[in-house]
GROMACS .gro file of C-alpha atoms in nm:
model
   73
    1UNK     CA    1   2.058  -0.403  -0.683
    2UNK     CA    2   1.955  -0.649  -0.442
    3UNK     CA    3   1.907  -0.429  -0.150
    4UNK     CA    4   1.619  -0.279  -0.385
    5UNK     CA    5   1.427  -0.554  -0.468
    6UNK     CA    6   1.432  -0.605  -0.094
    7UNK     CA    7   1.294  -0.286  -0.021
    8UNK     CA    8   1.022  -0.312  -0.303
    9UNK     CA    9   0.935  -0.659  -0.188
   10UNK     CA   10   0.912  -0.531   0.186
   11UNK     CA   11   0.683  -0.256   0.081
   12UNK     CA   12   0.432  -0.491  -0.174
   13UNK     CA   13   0.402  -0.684   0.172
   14UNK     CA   14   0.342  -0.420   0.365
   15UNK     CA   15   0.037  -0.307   0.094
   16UNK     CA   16  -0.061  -0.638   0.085
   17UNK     CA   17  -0.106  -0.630   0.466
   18UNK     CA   18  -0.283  -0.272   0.462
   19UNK     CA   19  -0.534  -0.382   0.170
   20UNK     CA   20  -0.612  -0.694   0.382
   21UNK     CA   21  -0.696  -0.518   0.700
   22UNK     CA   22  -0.880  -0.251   0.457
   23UNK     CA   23  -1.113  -0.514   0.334
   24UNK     CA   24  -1.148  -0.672   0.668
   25UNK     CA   25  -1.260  -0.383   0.844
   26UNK     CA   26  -1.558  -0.324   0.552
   27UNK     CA   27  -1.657  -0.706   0.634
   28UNK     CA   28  -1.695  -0.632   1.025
   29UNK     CA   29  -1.831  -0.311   0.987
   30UNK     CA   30  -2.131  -0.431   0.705
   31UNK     CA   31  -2.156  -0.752   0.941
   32UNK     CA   32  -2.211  -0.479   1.250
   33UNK     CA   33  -2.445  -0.227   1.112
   34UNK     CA   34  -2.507  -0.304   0.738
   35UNK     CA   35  -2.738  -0.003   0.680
   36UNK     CA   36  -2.466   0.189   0.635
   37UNK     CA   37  -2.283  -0.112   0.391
   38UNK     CA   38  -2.282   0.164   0.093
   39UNK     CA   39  -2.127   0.423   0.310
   40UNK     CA   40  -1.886   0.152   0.397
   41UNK     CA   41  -1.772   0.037   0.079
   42UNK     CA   42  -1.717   0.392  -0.050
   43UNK     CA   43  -1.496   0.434   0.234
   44UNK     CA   44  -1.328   0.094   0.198
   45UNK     CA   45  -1.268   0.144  -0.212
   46UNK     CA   46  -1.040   0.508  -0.031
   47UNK     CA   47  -0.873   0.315   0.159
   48UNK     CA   48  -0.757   0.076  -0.102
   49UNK     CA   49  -0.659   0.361  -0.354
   50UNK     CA   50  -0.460   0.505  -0.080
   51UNK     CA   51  -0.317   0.223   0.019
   52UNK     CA   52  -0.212   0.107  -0.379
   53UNK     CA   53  -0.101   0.427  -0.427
   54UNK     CA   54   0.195   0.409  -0.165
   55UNK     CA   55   0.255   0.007  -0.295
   56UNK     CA   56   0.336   0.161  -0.591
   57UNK     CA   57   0.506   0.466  -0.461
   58UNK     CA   58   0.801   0.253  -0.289
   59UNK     CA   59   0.983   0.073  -0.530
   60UNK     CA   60   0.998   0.381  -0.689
   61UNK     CA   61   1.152   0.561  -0.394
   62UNK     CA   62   1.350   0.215  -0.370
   63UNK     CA   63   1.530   0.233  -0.727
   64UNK     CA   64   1.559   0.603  -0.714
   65UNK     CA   65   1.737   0.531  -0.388
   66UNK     CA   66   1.993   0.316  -0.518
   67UNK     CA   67   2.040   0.537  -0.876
   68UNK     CA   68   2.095   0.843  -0.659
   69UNK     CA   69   2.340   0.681  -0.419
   70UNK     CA   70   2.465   0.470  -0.695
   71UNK     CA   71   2.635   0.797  -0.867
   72UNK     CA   72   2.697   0.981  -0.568
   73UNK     CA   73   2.932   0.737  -0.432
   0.00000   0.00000   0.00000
């Protein structure tokens, strides 16, 4: 059980880290050219869904890891 929480905890990080540098890139690019600042956000708000939508997809990969191995062994 505890190798899954690892791996779940890994991957919220690693979201964490992606939704950062998501939000960070909308801030240089308005701060570069903010005509396009609408543009940007739209494209910034995909990123994020993307990004929470594989945060959320690997602790489920995680426990169905360790369910599936779990009976298999």
């Amino acid at each position: 059980m505890l190798n899954c929480q690892k791996w779940s905890t890994i991957a919220s990080a690693g979201a964490t880290v992606g939704i950062g540098n998501v939000f960070s890139s909308l801030i240089h690019s308005v701060v570069r050219k903010p005509s396009l600042a609408k543009q940007s956000f739209g494209y910034a708000i995909l990123g994020f869904a993307l990004t929470e939508a594989i945060a959320s997809f690997a602790p489920l990969m995680a426990f169905l890891v360790l369910f599936i191995f779990s009976f298999i062994l």
